[in-house]
mmCIF file of C-alpha atoms in Angstrom:
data_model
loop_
_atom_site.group_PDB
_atom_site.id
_atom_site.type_symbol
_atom_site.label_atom_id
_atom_site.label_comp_id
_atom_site.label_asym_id
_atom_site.label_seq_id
_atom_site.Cartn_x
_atom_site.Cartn_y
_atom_site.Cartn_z
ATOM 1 C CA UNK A 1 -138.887 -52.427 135.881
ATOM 2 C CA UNK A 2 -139.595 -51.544 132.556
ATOM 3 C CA UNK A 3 -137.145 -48.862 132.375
ATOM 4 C CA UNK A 4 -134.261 -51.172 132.953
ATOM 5 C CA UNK A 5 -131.705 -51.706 130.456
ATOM 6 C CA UNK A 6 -130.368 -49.766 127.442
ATOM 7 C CA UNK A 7 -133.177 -46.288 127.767
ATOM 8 C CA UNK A 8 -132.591 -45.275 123.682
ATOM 9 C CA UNK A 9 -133.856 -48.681 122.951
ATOM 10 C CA UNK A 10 -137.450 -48.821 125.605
ATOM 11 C CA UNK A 11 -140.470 -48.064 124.327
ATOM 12 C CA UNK A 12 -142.545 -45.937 126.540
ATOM 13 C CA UNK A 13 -144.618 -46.548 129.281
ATOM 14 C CA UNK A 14 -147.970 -45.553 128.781
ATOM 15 C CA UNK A 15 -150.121 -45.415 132.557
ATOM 16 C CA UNK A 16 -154.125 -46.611 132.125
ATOM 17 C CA UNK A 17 -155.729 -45.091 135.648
ATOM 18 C CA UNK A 18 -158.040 -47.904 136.089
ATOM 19 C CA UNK A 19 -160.603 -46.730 138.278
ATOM 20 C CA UNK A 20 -161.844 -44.011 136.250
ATOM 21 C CA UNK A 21 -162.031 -46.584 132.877
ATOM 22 C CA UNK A 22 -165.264 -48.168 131.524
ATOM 23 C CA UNK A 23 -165.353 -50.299 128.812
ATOM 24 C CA UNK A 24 -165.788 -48.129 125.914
ATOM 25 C CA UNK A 25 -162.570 -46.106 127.149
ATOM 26 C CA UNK A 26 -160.627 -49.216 127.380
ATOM 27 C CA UNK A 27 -161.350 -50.201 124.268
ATOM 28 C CA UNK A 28 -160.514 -46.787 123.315
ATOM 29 C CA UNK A 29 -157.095 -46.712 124.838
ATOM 30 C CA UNK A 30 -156.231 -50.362 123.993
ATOM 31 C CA UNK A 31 -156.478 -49.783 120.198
ATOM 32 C CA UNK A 32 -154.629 -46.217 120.454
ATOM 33 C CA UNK A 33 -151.904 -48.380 122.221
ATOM 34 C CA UNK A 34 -151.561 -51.040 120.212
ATOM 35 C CA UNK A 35 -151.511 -48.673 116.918
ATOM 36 C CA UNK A 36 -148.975 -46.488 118.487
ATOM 37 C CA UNK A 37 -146.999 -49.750 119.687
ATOM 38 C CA UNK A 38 -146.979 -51.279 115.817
ATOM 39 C CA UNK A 39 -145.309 -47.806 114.772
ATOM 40 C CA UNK A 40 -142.789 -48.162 117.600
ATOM 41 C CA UNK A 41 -139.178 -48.703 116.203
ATOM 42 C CA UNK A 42 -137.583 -49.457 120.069
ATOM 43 C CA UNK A 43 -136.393 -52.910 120.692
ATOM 44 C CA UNK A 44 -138.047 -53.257 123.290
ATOM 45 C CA UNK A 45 -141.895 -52.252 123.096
ATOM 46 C CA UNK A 46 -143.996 -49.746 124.392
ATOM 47 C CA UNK A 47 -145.899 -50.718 127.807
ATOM 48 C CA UNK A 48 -148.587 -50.720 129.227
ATOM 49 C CA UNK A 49 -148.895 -49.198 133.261
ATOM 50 C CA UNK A 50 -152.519 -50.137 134.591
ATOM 51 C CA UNK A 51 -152.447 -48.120 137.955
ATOM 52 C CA UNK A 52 -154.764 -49.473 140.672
ATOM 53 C CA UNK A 53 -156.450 -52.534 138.551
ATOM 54 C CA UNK A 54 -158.236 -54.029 141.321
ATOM 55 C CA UNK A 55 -160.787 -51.020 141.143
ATOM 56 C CA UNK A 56 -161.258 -51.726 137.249
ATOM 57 C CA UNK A 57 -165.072 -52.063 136.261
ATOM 58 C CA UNK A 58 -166.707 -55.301 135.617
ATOM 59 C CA UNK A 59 -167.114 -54.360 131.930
ATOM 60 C CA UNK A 60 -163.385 -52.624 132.042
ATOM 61 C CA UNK A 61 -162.165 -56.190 132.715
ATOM 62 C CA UNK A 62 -164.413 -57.816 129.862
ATOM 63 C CA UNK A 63 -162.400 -55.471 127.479
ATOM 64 C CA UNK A 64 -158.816 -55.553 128.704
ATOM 65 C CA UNK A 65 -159.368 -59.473 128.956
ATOM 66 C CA UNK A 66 -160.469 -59.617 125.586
ATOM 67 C CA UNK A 67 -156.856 -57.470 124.493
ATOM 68 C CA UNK A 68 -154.652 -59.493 126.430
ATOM 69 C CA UNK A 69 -156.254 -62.632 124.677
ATOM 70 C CA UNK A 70 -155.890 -61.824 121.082
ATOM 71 C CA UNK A 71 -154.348 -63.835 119.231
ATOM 72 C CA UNK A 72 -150.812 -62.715 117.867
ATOM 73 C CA UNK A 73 -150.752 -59.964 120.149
ATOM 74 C CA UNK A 74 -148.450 -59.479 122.900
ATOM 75 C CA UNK A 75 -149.439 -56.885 125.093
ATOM 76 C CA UNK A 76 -146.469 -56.257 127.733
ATOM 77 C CA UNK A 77 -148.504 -55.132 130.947
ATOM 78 C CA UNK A 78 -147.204 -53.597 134.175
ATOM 79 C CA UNK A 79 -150.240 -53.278 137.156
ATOM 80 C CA UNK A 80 -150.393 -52.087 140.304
ATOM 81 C CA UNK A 81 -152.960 -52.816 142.911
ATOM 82 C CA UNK A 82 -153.654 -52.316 146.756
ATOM 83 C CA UNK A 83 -155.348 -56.079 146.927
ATOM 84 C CA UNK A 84 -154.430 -59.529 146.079
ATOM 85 C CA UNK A 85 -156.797 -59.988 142.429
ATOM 86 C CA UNK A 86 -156.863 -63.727 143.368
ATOM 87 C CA UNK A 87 -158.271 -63.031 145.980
ATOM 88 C CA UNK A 88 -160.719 -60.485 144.781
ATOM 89 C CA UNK A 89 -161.101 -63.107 141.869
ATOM 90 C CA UNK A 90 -162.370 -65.873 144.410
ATOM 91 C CA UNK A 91 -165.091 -63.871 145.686
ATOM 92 C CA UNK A 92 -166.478 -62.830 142.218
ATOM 93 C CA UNK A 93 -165.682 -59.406 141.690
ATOM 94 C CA UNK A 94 -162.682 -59.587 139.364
ATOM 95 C CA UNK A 95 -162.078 -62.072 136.232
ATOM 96 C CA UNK A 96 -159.918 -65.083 137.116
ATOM 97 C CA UNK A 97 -158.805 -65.304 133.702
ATOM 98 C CA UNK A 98 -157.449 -61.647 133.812
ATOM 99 C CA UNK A 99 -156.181 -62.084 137.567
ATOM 100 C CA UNK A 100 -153.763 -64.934 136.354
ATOM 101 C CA UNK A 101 -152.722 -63.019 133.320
ATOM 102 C CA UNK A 102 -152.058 -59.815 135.217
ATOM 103 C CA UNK A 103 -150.251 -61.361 138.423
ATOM 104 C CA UNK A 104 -147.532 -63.628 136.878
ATOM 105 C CA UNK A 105 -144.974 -62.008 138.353
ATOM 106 C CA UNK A 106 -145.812 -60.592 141.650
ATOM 107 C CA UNK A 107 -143.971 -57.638 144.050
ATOM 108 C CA UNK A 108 -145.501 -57.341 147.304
ATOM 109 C CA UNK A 109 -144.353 -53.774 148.582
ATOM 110 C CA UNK A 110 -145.414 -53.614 153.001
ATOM 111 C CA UNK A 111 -147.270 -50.324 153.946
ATOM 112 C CA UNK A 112 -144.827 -47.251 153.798
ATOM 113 C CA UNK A 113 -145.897 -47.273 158.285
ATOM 114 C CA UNK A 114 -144.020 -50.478 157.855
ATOM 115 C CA UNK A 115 -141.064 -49.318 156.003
ATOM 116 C CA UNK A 116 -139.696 -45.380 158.210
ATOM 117 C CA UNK A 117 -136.516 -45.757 156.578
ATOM 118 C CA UNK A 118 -137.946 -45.065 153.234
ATOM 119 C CA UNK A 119 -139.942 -41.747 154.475
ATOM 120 C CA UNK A 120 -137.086 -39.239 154.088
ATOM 121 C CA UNK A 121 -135.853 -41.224 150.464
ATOM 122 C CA UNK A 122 -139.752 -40.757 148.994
ATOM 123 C CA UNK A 123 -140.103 -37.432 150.942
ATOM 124 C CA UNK A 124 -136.826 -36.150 148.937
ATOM 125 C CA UNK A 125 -138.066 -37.770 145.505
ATOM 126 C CA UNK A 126 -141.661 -36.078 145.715
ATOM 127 C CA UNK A 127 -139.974 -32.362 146.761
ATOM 128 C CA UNK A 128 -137.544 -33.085 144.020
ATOM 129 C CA UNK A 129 -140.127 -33.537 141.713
ATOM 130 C CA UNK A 130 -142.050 -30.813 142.369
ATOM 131 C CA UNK A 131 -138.511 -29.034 141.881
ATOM 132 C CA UNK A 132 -138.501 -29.814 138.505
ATOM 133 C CA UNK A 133 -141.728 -28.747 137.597
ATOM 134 C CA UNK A 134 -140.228 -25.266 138.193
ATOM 135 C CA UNK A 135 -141.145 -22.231 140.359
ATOM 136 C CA UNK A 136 -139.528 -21.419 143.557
ATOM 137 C CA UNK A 137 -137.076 -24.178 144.514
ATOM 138 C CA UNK A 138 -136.839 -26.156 147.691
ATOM 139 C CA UNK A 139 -133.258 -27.640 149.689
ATOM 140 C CA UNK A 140 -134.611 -30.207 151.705
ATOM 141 C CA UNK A 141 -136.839 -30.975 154.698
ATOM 142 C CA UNK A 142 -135.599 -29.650 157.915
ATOM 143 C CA UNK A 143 -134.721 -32.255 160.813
ATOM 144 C CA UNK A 144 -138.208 -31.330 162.640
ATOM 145 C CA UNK A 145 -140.152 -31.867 159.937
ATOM 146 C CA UNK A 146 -138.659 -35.320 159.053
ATOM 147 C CA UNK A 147 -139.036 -36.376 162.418
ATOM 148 C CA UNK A 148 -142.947 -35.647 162.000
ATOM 149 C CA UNK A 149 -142.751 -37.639 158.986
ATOM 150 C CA UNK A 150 -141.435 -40.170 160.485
ATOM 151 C CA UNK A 151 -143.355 -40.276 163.202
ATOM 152 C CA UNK A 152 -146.849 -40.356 161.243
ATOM 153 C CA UNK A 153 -148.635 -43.886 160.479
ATOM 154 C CA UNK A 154 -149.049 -43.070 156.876
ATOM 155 C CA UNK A 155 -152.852 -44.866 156.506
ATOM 156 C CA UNK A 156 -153.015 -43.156 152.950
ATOM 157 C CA UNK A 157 -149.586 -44.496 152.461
ATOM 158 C CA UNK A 158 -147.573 -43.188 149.747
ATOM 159 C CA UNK A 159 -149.947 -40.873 147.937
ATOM 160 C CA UNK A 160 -150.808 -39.580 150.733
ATOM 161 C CA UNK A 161 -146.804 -38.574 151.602
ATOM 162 C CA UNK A 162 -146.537 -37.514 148.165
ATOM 163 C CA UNK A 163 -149.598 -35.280 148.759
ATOM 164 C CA UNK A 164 -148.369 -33.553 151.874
ATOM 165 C CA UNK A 165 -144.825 -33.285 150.325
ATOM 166 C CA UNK A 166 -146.634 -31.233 147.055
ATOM 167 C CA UNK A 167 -148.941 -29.173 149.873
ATOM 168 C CA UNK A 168 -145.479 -28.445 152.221
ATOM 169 C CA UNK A 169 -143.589 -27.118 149.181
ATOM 170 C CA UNK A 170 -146.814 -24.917 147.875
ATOM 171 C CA UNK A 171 -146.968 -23.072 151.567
ATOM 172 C CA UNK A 172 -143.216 -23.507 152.195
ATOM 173 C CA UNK A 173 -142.361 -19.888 153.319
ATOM 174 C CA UNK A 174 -138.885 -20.535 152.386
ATOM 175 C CA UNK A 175 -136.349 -23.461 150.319
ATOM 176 C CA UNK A 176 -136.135 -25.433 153.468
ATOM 177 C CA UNK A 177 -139.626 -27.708 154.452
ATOM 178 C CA UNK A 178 -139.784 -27.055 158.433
ATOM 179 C CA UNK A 179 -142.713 -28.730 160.548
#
């Protein structure tokens, strides 16, 4: 999404892990950002990724909210999260203010179980990537090893493909992934 468009003229994207944050690091990060972001010469501005928000910290939340409310500064924000924050919001254990500012535009993406035709795609994408990180390089997934990856129920979903993509190509015994 925030990579669409003309790429000489995007700011980065800069990806806030929010379960391990506290407030003290938020604040942290948040002023780094917005520094770097006033220094930015792209059109479009650097932003911000917060990956898995619904585990952010009660004080976490106090912080970012604080941010995102400041006068005169926009704050382009990208989140990701594995529950509804309205509804976490209506039983007390995430800001409602922060919940509305964060889910404004909302992408509901079913459970990779619920999606097989995207197994081999992501399974290709995560070998791939470990490709590029170098060492010895791996073809593809043989057609018995797909079919146990598409026969699996995912319950850790897409990290957890990811995962046992990284894990097949580190005990691969040669550039094709078999079962």
């Amino acid at each position: 999404i925030h990579y669409a468009g003309d790429l000489s003229q995007v700011g980065p994207l800069a990806a806030v892990d929010c379960p391990v944050m506290d407030a003290e690091l938020m604040q942290l990060t948040l002023t780094r950002f917005l520094r770097q972001r006033q220094e930015s010469t792209f059109r479009r501005p650097p932003a911000l990724l917060l990956t898995d928000v619904d585990q952010l910290r009660q004080d976490a939340q106090q912080e970012l909210a604080g941010f995102l409310h400041l006068p005169g500064v926009e704050l382009p924000t990208i989140s990701t999260a594995s529950r509804s924050l309205h509804k976490l919001a209506a039983k007390g254990r995430f800001r409602q203010d922060l919940a509305f500012a964060l889910s404004t535009f909302t992408l509901l993406v079913p459970p990779l179980h619920k999606r097989a035709d995207d197994v081999p795609l992501l399974a290709q994408y995560f070998l791939e990537q470990h490709n590029a990180r170098g060492g010895r390089q791996h073809s593809g997934f043989a057609s018995d090893a797909l079919e146990l990856l598409l026969l699996y129920p995912w319950p850790g979903n897409v990290d957890e493909l990811a995962a046992i993509v990284r894990q097949a190509c580190e005990q691969a015994p040669g550039s094709t992934i078999t079962a």
